[in-house]
PDB file of C-alpha atoms in Angstrom:
ATOM      1  CA  UNK A 966     144.265 141.774  96.257  1.00 57.00           C
ATOM      2  CA  UNK A 967     146.172 138.839  97.410  1.00 48.00           C
ATOM      3  CA  UNK A 968     149.539 141.863  97.058  1.00 59.00           C
ATOM      4  CA  UNK A 969     146.731 143.780  99.492  1.00 61.00           C
ATOM      5  CA  UNK A 970     146.306 141.195 101.340  1.00 59.00           C
ATOM      6  CA  UNK A 971     150.318 140.079 102.473  1.00 54.00           C
ATOM      7  CA  UNK A 972     150.788 144.009 102.627  1.00 56.00           C
ATOM      8  CA  UNK A 973     147.021 144.452 105.072  1.00 56.00           C
ATOM      9  CA  UNK A 974     148.776 140.605 106.763  1.00 53.00           C
ATOM     10  CA  UNK A 975     152.521 141.949 107.282  1.00 58.00           C
ATOM     11  CA  UNK A 976     151.376 145.424 108.486  1.00 56.00           C
ATOM     12  CA  UNK A 977     148.955 144.922 111.164  1.00 55.00           C
ATOM     13  CA  UNK A 978     150.539 141.362 111.914  1.00 56.00           C
ATOM     14  CA  UNK A 979     153.862 141.674 111.037  1.00 61.00           C
ATOM     15  CA  UNK A 980     154.026 138.285 109.082  1.00 59.00           C
ATOM     16  CA  UNK A 981     156.550 137.925 106.380  1.00 71.00           C
ATOM     17  CA  UNK A 982     155.126 136.984 102.645  1.00 67.00           C
ATOM     18  CA  UNK A 983     155.579 132.768 103.551  1.00 72.00           C
ATOM     19  CA  UNK A 984     153.843 133.369 107.637  1.00 67.00           C
ATOM     20  CA  UNK A 985     151.050 135.473 105.870  1.00 64.00           C
ATOM     21  CA  UNK A 986     150.555 132.648 102.583  1.00 67.00           C
ATOM     22  CA  UNK A 987     150.802 129.597 105.899  1.00 68.00           C
ATOM     23  CA  UNK A 988     148.151 131.760 107.689  1.00 61.00           C
ATOM     24  CA  UNK A 989     145.711 132.040 104.063  1.00 69.00           C
ATOM     25  CA  UNK A 990     145.970 128.312 103.292  1.00 73.00           C
ATOM     26  CA  UNK A 991     145.211 127.571 107.943  1.00 71.00           C
ATOM     27  CA  UNK A 992     141.716 129.757 107.361  1.00 74.00           C
ATOM     28  CA  UNK A 993     140.007 127.123 105.157  1.00 77.00           C
ATOM     29  CA  UNK A 994     140.398 124.666 107.697  1.00 76.00           C
ATOM     30  CA  UNK A 995     139.518 127.076 110.394  1.00 75.00           C
ATOM     31  CA  UNK A 996     136.470 127.890 108.944  1.00 78.00           C
ATOM     32  CA  UNK A 997     134.894 123.806 108.827  1.00 82.00           C
ATOM     33  CA  UNK A 998     136.104 122.977 112.415  1.00 78.00           C
ATOM     34  CA  UNK A 999     134.055 126.444 113.318  1.00 75.00           C
ATOM     35  CA  UNK A1000     130.972 124.487 111.384  1.00 77.00           C
ATOM     36  CA  UNK A1001     131.526 120.598 113.043  1.00 83.00           C
ATOM     37  CA  UNK A1002     129.570 121.614 115.400  1.00 75.00           C
ATOM     38  CA  UNK A1003     126.355 123.384 113.621  1.00 75.00           C
ATOM     39  CA  UNK A1004     126.691 119.719 111.204  1.00 76.00           C
ATOM     40  CA  UNK A1005     126.561 117.327 113.399  1.00 71.00           C
ATOM     41  CA  UNK A1006     123.416 119.500 115.575  1.00 69.00           C
ATOM     42  CA  UNK A1007     122.069 119.512 112.290  1.00 72.00           C
ATOM     43  CA  UNK A1008     122.325 116.270 111.822  1.00 71.00           C
ATOM     44  CA  UNK A1009     120.721 115.421 115.848  1.00 67.00           C
ATOM     45  CA  UNK A1010     117.952 116.399 114.737  1.00 67.00           C
ATOM     46  CA  UNK A1011     117.460 115.428 111.608  1.00 71.00           C
ATOM     47  CA  UNK A1012     118.271 111.406 113.500  1.00 66.00           C
ATOM     48  CA  UNK A1013     115.625 112.854 115.779  1.00 61.00           C
ATOM     49  CA  UNK A1014     113.123 114.146 113.387  1.00 69.00           C
ATOM     50  CA  UNK A1015     112.800 110.148 112.067  1.00 67.00           C
ATOM     51  CA  UNK A1016     112.452 108.726 114.792  1.00 65.00           C
ATOM     52  CA  UNK A1017     109.943 110.606 116.112  1.00 62.00           C
ATOM     53  CA  UNK A1018     108.155 109.837 112.866  1.00 68.00           C
ATOM     54  CA  UNK A1019     109.282 106.878 112.984  1.00 66.00           C
ATOM     55  CA  UNK A1020     107.004 106.028 116.136  1.00 62.00           C
ATOM     56  CA  UNK A1021     104.483 108.369 115.062  1.00 65.00           C
ATOM     57  CA  UNK A1022     103.495 105.490 111.979  1.00 69.00           C
ATOM     58  CA  UNK A1023     103.599 102.944 114.500  1.00 64.00           C
ATOM     59  CA  UNK A1024     101.678 104.278 116.501  1.00 62.00           C
ATOM     60  CA  UNK A1025      99.063 105.038 114.006  1.00 64.00           C
ATOM     61  CA  UNK A1026      99.393 101.608 112.219  1.00 64.00           C
ATOM     62  CA  UNK A1027      97.762 100.286 115.262  1.00 57.00           C
ATOM     63  CA  UNK A1028      94.875 102.801 115.968  1.00 58.00           C
ATOM     64  CA  UNK A1029      94.275 102.006 112.046  1.00 60.00           C
ATOM     65  CA  UNK A1030      93.738  98.505 113.203  1.00 54.00           C
ATOM     66  CA  UNK A1031      91.733  98.709 115.985  1.00 52.00           C
ATOM     67  CA  UNK A1032      93.788  98.981 119.391  1.00 49.00           C
ATOM     68  CA  UNK A1033      93.423 102.133 122.165  1.00 48.00           C
ATOM     69  CA  UNK A1034      96.441 102.959 123.099  1.00 46.00           C
ATOM     70  CA  UNK A1035      96.033 103.367 126.724  1.00 43.00           C
ATOM     71  CA  UNK A1036     100.024 104.178 128.044  1.00 42.00           C
ATOM     72  CA  UNK A1037     102.937 103.440 125.254  1.00 42.00           C
ATOM     73  CA  UNK A1038     106.046 103.955 127.214  1.00 42.00           C
ATOM     74  CA  UNK A1039     106.633 108.544 127.024  1.00 42.00           C
ATOM     75  CA  UNK A1040     104.747 109.188 124.355  1.00 42.00           C
ATOM     76  CA  UNK A1041     101.146 108.917 124.962  1.00 42.00           C
ATOM     77  CA  UNK A1042     101.021 112.389 126.134  1.00 39.00           C
ATOM     78  CA  UNK A1043     100.910 113.868 121.952  1.00 38.00           C
ATOM     79  CA  UNK A1044      98.883 111.088 121.223  1.00 38.00           C
ATOM     80  CA  UNK A1045      96.712 110.742 124.152  1.00 41.00           C
ATOM     81  CA  UNK A1046      94.132 113.268 121.973  1.00 43.00           C
ATOM     82  CA  UNK A1047      94.290 111.368 118.199  1.00 44.00           C
ATOM     83  CA  UNK A1048      93.425 108.281 120.448  1.00 43.00           C
ATOM     84  CA  UNK A1049      90.389 109.361 121.605  1.00 46.00           C
ATOM     85  CA  UNK A1050      88.538 110.778 119.013  1.00 47.00           C
ATOM     86  CA  UNK A1051      89.714 107.480 116.852  1.00 44.00           C
ATOM     87  CA  UNK A1052      88.558 105.801 119.539  1.00 45.00           C
ATOM     88  CA  UNK A1053      84.998 106.510 119.099  1.00 48.00           C
ATOM     89  CA  UNK A1054      84.535 105.793 115.784  1.00 47.00           C
ATOM     90  CA  UNK A1055      86.090 101.904 116.317  1.00 45.00           C
ATOM     91  CA  UNK A1056      83.410  99.413 117.555  1.00 45.00           C
ATOM     92  CA  UNK A1057      83.231  98.361 120.868  1.00 43.00           C
ATOM     93  CA  UNK A1058      84.132  94.874 119.942  1.00 40.00           C
ATOM     94  CA  UNK A1059      86.903  96.050 118.069  1.00 42.00           C
ATOM     95  CA  UNK A1060      88.347  97.544 121.588  1.00 38.00           C
ATOM     96  CA  UNK A1061      91.321  96.773 123.183  1.00 43.00           C
ATOM     97  CA  UNK A1062      94.465  98.125 125.307  1.00 45.00           C
ATOM     98  CA  UNK A1063      97.695  97.284 123.905  1.00 45.00           C
ATOM     99  CA  UNK A1064      99.936  97.954 127.598  1.00 67.00           C
ATOM    100  CA  UNK A1065     102.640  97.326 125.970  1.00 84.00           C
ATOM    101  CA  UNK A1066     105.124  95.812 122.843  1.00 89.00           C
ATOM    102  CA  UNK A1067     106.253  92.231 122.185  1.00 93.00           C
ATOM    103  CA  UNK A1068     110.346  92.700 122.896  1.00 95.00           C
ATOM    104  CA  UNK A1069     110.564  89.884 120.566  1.00 93.00           C
ATOM    105  CA  UNK A1070     110.348  90.973 118.174  1.00 92.00           C
ATOM    106  CA  UNK A1071     111.286  95.505 118.892  1.00 93.00           C
ATOM    107  CA  UNK A1072     113.466  96.337 117.041  1.00 94.00           C
ATOM    108  CA  UNK A1073     117.051  98.980 117.128  1.00 94.00           C
ATOM    109  CA  UNK A1074     114.536 101.702 116.819  1.00 94.00           C
ATOM    110  CA  UNK A1075     111.023 101.126 119.179  1.00 93.00           C
ATOM    111  CA  UNK A1076     114.150  99.513 121.976  1.00 95.00           C
ATOM    112  CA  UNK A1077     115.018 103.309 121.960  1.00 94.00           C
ATOM    113  CA  UNK A1078     111.453 104.626 123.549  1.00 92.00           C
ATOM    114  CA  UNK A1079     112.206 102.752 126.587  1.00 94.00           C
ATOM    115  CA  UNK A1080     114.506 106.024 129.127  1.00 94.00           C
ATOM    116  CA  UNK A1081     117.791 105.647 129.354  1.00 94.00           C
ATOM    117  CA  UNK A1082     118.232 103.188 126.263  1.00 95.00           C
ATOM    118  CA  UNK A1083     120.305 104.990 123.486  1.00 95.00           C
ATOM    119  CA  UNK A1084     121.127 103.604 120.159  1.00 94.00           C
ATOM    120  CA  UNK A1085     124.049 101.766 120.471  1.00 95.00           C
ATOM    121  CA  UNK A1086     122.704  99.754 123.478  1.00 96.00           C
ATOM    122  CA  UNK A1087     119.653  99.183 122.293  1.00 96.00           C
ATOM    123  CA  UNK A1088     121.737  97.931 118.870  1.00 96.00           C
ATOM    124  CA  UNK A1089     123.601  95.665 121.928  1.00 97.00           C
ATOM    125  CA  UNK A1090     120.298  94.287 122.306  1.00 97.00           C
ATOM    126  CA  UNK A1091     119.422  92.719 119.592  1.00 96.00           C
ATOM    127  CA  UNK A1092     122.700  91.380 117.760  1.00 96.00           C
ATOM    128  CA  UNK A1093     122.618  89.983 121.524  1.00 97.00           C
ATOM    129  CA  UNK A1094     118.929  88.773 121.196  1.00 96.00           C
ATOM    130  CA  UNK A1095     119.239  87.479 117.834  1.00 95.00           C
ATOM    131  CA  UNK A1096     122.499  85.671 118.882  1.00 96.00           C
ATOM    132  CA  UNK A1097     121.513  84.073 121.187  1.00 96.00           C
ATOM    133  CA  UNK A1098     118.507  82.900 118.996  1.00 95.00           C
ATOM    134  CA  UNK A1099     115.965  83.945 121.928  1.00 94.00           C
ATOM    135  CA  UNK A1100     116.405  84.108 125.885  1.00 96.00           C
ATOM    136  CA  UNK A1101     114.741  82.014 128.466  1.00 95.00           C
ATOM    137  CA  UNK A1102     114.574  84.072 131.275  1.00 95.00           C
ATOM    138  CA  UNK A1103     115.291  87.401 131.234  1.00 94.00           C
ATOM    139  CA  UNK A1104     117.723  87.975 133.372  1.00 96.00           C
ATOM    140  CA  UNK A1105     119.813  86.567 130.565  1.00 97.00           C
ATOM    141  CA  UNK A1106     119.401  90.853 129.059  1.00 96.00           C
ATOM    142  CA  UNK A1107     121.790  91.501 132.355  1.00 96.00           C
ATOM    143  CA  UNK A1108     124.770  89.877 130.148  1.00 96.00           C
ATOM    144  CA  UNK A1109     124.692  92.567 127.533  1.00 97.00           C
ATOM    145  CA  UNK A1110     127.349  94.975 128.272  1.00 95.00           C
ATOM    146  CA  UNK A1111     126.369  97.899 130.362  1.00 95.00           C
ATOM    147  CA  UNK A1112     123.230  96.918 130.864  1.00 96.00           C
ATOM    148  CA  UNK A1113     122.788  96.904 134.802  1.00 96.00           C
ATOM    149  CA  UNK A1114     119.058  95.139 136.630  1.00 96.00           C
ATOM    150  CA  UNK A1115     117.542  99.466 136.973  1.00 96.00           C
ATOM    151  CA  UNK A1116     117.202 100.055 133.674  1.00 96.00           C
ATOM    152  CA  UNK A1117     116.422  95.682 132.501  1.00 96.00           C
ATOM    153  CA  UNK A1118     113.074  96.438 134.849  1.00 96.00           C
ATOM    154  CA  UNK A1119     112.415  99.570 132.526  1.00 94.00           C
ATOM    155  CA  UNK A1120     112.681  97.524 129.688  1.00 96.00           C
ATOM    156  CA  UNK A1121     109.727  95.277 130.757  1.00 94.00           C
ATOM    157  CA  UNK A1122     107.685  97.507 132.187  1.00 93.00           C
ATOM    158  CA  UNK A1123     107.490  98.551 128.318  1.00 93.00           C
ATOM    159  CA  UNK A1124     108.120  95.814 126.980  1.00 95.00           C
ATOM    160  CA  UNK A1125     106.510  92.135 127.408  1.00 94.00           C
ATOM    161  CA  UNK A1126     108.571  89.341 127.724  1.00 94.00           C
ATOM    162  CA  UNK A1127     107.832  85.853 126.431  1.00 93.00           C
ATOM    163  CA  UNK A1128     110.521  82.823 127.375  1.00 94.00           C
ATOM    164  CA  UNK A1129     111.382  80.702 123.655  1.00 91.00           C
ATOM    165  CA  UNK A1130     115.069  79.456 122.386  1.00 94.00           C
ATOM    166  CA  UNK A1131     114.013  79.784 118.214  1.00 92.00           C
ATOM    167  CA  UNK A1132     117.648  78.919 117.509  1.00 94.00           C
ATOM    168  CA  UNK A1133     120.281  76.383 118.692  1.00 95.00           C
ATOM    169  CA  UNK A1134     123.644  74.776 118.363  1.00 96.00           C
ATOM    170  CA  UNK A1135     124.035  72.068 117.685  1.00 95.00           C
ATOM    171  CA  UNK A1136     128.232  71.328 119.440  1.00 96.00           C
ATOM    172  CA  UNK A1137     129.046  68.610 117.470  1.00 96.00           C
ATOM    173  CA  UNK A1138     128.008  70.042 113.690  1.00 96.00           C
ATOM    174  CA  UNK A1139     129.272  73.664 114.442  1.00 96.00           C
ATOM    175  CA  UNK A1140     132.913  74.213 112.644  1.00 96.00           C
ATOM    176  CA  UNK A1141     134.728  77.002 114.618  1.00 97.00           C
ATOM    177  CA  UNK A1142     133.018  80.471 113.307  1.00 96.00           C
ATOM    178  CA  UNK A1143     129.173  79.482 113.890  1.00 95.00           C
ATOM    179  CA  UNK A1144     130.097  78.525 117.409  1.00 97.00           C
ATOM    180  CA  UNK A1145     131.956  82.059 118.352  1.00 96.00           C
ATOM    181  CA  UNK A1146     128.987  84.015 116.775  1.00 95.00           C
ATOM    182  CA  UNK A1147     126.721  82.640 120.120  1.00 97.00           C
ATOM    183  CA  UNK A1148     127.689  84.887 123.401  1.00 96.00           C
ATOM    184  CA  UNK A1149     128.426  82.384 125.839  1.00 96.00           C
ATOM    185  CA  UNK A1150     130.884  81.353 123.948  1.00 97.00           C
ATOM    186  CA  UNK A1151     134.046  82.805 122.782  1.00 96.00           C
ATOM    187  CA  UNK A1152     136.262  82.512 120.331  1.00 96.00           C
ATOM    188  CA  UNK A1153     138.123  81.023 121.927  1.00 96.00           C
ATOM    189  CA  UNK A1154     136.574  78.008 123.305  1.00 97.00           C
ATOM    190  CA  UNK A1155     134.712  77.835 119.649  1.00 97.00           C
ATOM    191  CA  UNK A1156     138.124  76.140 118.793  1.00 97.00           C
ATOM    192  CA  UNK A1157     138.862  74.569 122.720  1.00 97.00           C
ATOM    193  CA  UNK A1158     135.902  72.694 121.944  1.00 97.00           C
ATOM    194  CA  UNK A1159     136.066  72.259 117.823  1.00 97.00           C
ATOM    195  CA  UNK A1160     139.574  70.731 118.310  1.00 97.00           C
ATOM    196  CA  UNK A1161     138.473  68.421 121.383  1.00 97.00           C
ATOM    197  CA  UNK A1162     135.047  66.844 119.582  1.00 96.00           C
ATOM    198  CA  UNK A1163     138.358  66.141 116.590  1.00 96.00           C
ATOM    199  CA  UNK A1164     140.652  64.073 118.412  1.00 96.00           C
ATOM    200  CA  UNK A1165     137.399  62.169 120.879  1.00 96.00           C
ATOM    201  CA  UNK A1166     134.714  62.504 118.806  1.00 96.00           C
ATOM    202  CA  UNK A1167     130.502  63.642 118.775  1.00 96.00           C
ATOM    203  CA  UNK A1168     129.738  64.556 122.508  1.00 97.00           C
ATOM    204  CA  UNK A1169     126.310  62.727 123.595  1.00 96.00           C
ATOM    205  CA  UNK A1170     125.779  64.968 126.471  1.00 95.00           C
ATOM    206  CA  UNK A1171     126.062  68.311 127.974  1.00 96.00           C
ATOM    207  CA  UNK A1172     128.291  66.233 130.998  1.00 96.00           C
ATOM    208  CA  UNK A1173     130.664  65.454 127.559  1.00 96.00           C
ATOM    209  CA  UNK A1174     132.017  69.688 128.097  1.00 97.00           C
ATOM    210  CA  UNK A1175     133.329  69.722 131.770  1.00 96.00           C
ATOM    211  CA  UNK A1176     135.880  66.831 129.947  1.00 95.00           C
ATOM    212  CA  UNK A1177     137.737  69.931 129.252  1.00 95.00           C
ATOM    213  CA  UNK A1178     139.388  71.726 131.742  1.00 93.00           C
ATOM    214  CA  UNK A1179     139.391  75.640 131.250  1.00 94.00           C
ATOM    215  CA  UNK A1180     134.805  75.324 131.163  1.00 96.00           C
ATOM    216  CA  UNK A1181     133.602  74.427 134.076  1.00 96.00           C
ATOM    217  CA  UNK A1182     129.587  73.946 136.245  1.00 96.00           C
ATOM    218  CA  UNK A1183     128.812  78.052 135.874  1.00 95.00           C
ATOM    219  CA  UNK A1184     129.534  78.358 131.962  1.00 96.00           C
ATOM    220  CA  UNK A1185     127.453  74.955 131.257  1.00 97.00           C
ATOM    221  CA  UNK A1186     124.094  75.584 132.832  1.00 96.00           C
ATOM    222  CA  UNK A1187     124.119  79.033 131.266  1.00 95.00           C
ATOM    223  CA  UNK A1188     124.622  77.318 127.834  1.00 96.00           C
ATOM    224  CA  UNK A1189     122.601  74.294 128.242  1.00 96.00           C
ATOM    225  CA  UNK A1190     119.621  74.909 127.432  1.00 96.00           C
ATOM    226  CA  UNK A1191     120.312  76.264 123.560  1.00 97.00           C
ATOM    227  CA  UNK A1192     122.546  72.862 123.381  1.00 96.00           C
ATOM    228  CA  UNK A1193     121.593  69.565 120.809  1.00 95.00           C
ATOM    229  CA  UNK A1194     124.111  66.742 120.169  1.00 91.00           C
TER     230      UNK A1194
END
């Protein structure tokens, strides 16, 4: 069979035996390359189904706990009838209207229900929020790479914002790697902060950081709410 294949390749395409061998070796690679788009589409479809099931489970959980969903980020049309049916079975005293979810508790999957926020952006938002230790102003979200005012407003159409800082920076005890995790402190800035502290002693106030010439008032004002001494 192999000889027949070589014969046909030579007869129809003028391939030498060496060229025929090369052609045969290339065929599996071509098949794999041809299959990649189909496999990618299958993977995306599977991921979308997983997300849908995740959202559906969250909604069912809320409904079972006695909430009437009047608005839930673009998917209300999918659950409107189910919500109405379940609402009839709920005692009037337990019926409430849930318009928005808590931004501080949203994970990267839930954030993707906002139009315009995909997996990458949702991951950036959660990482930024958690590394900050909490947000005291919703406009801090504009510091996330790729965020713009329109998208930020869209986020808070679907999520409530509760200002609050849960974790602060102990500037006199944290080391370089710990300081550099904060989005407002680069690794280079963290090294300078620690070096200055070791040379001049503990910082006593936020203004002491301005003795380091690479820092300015604008930077300090952004960082000030997170500092403890």
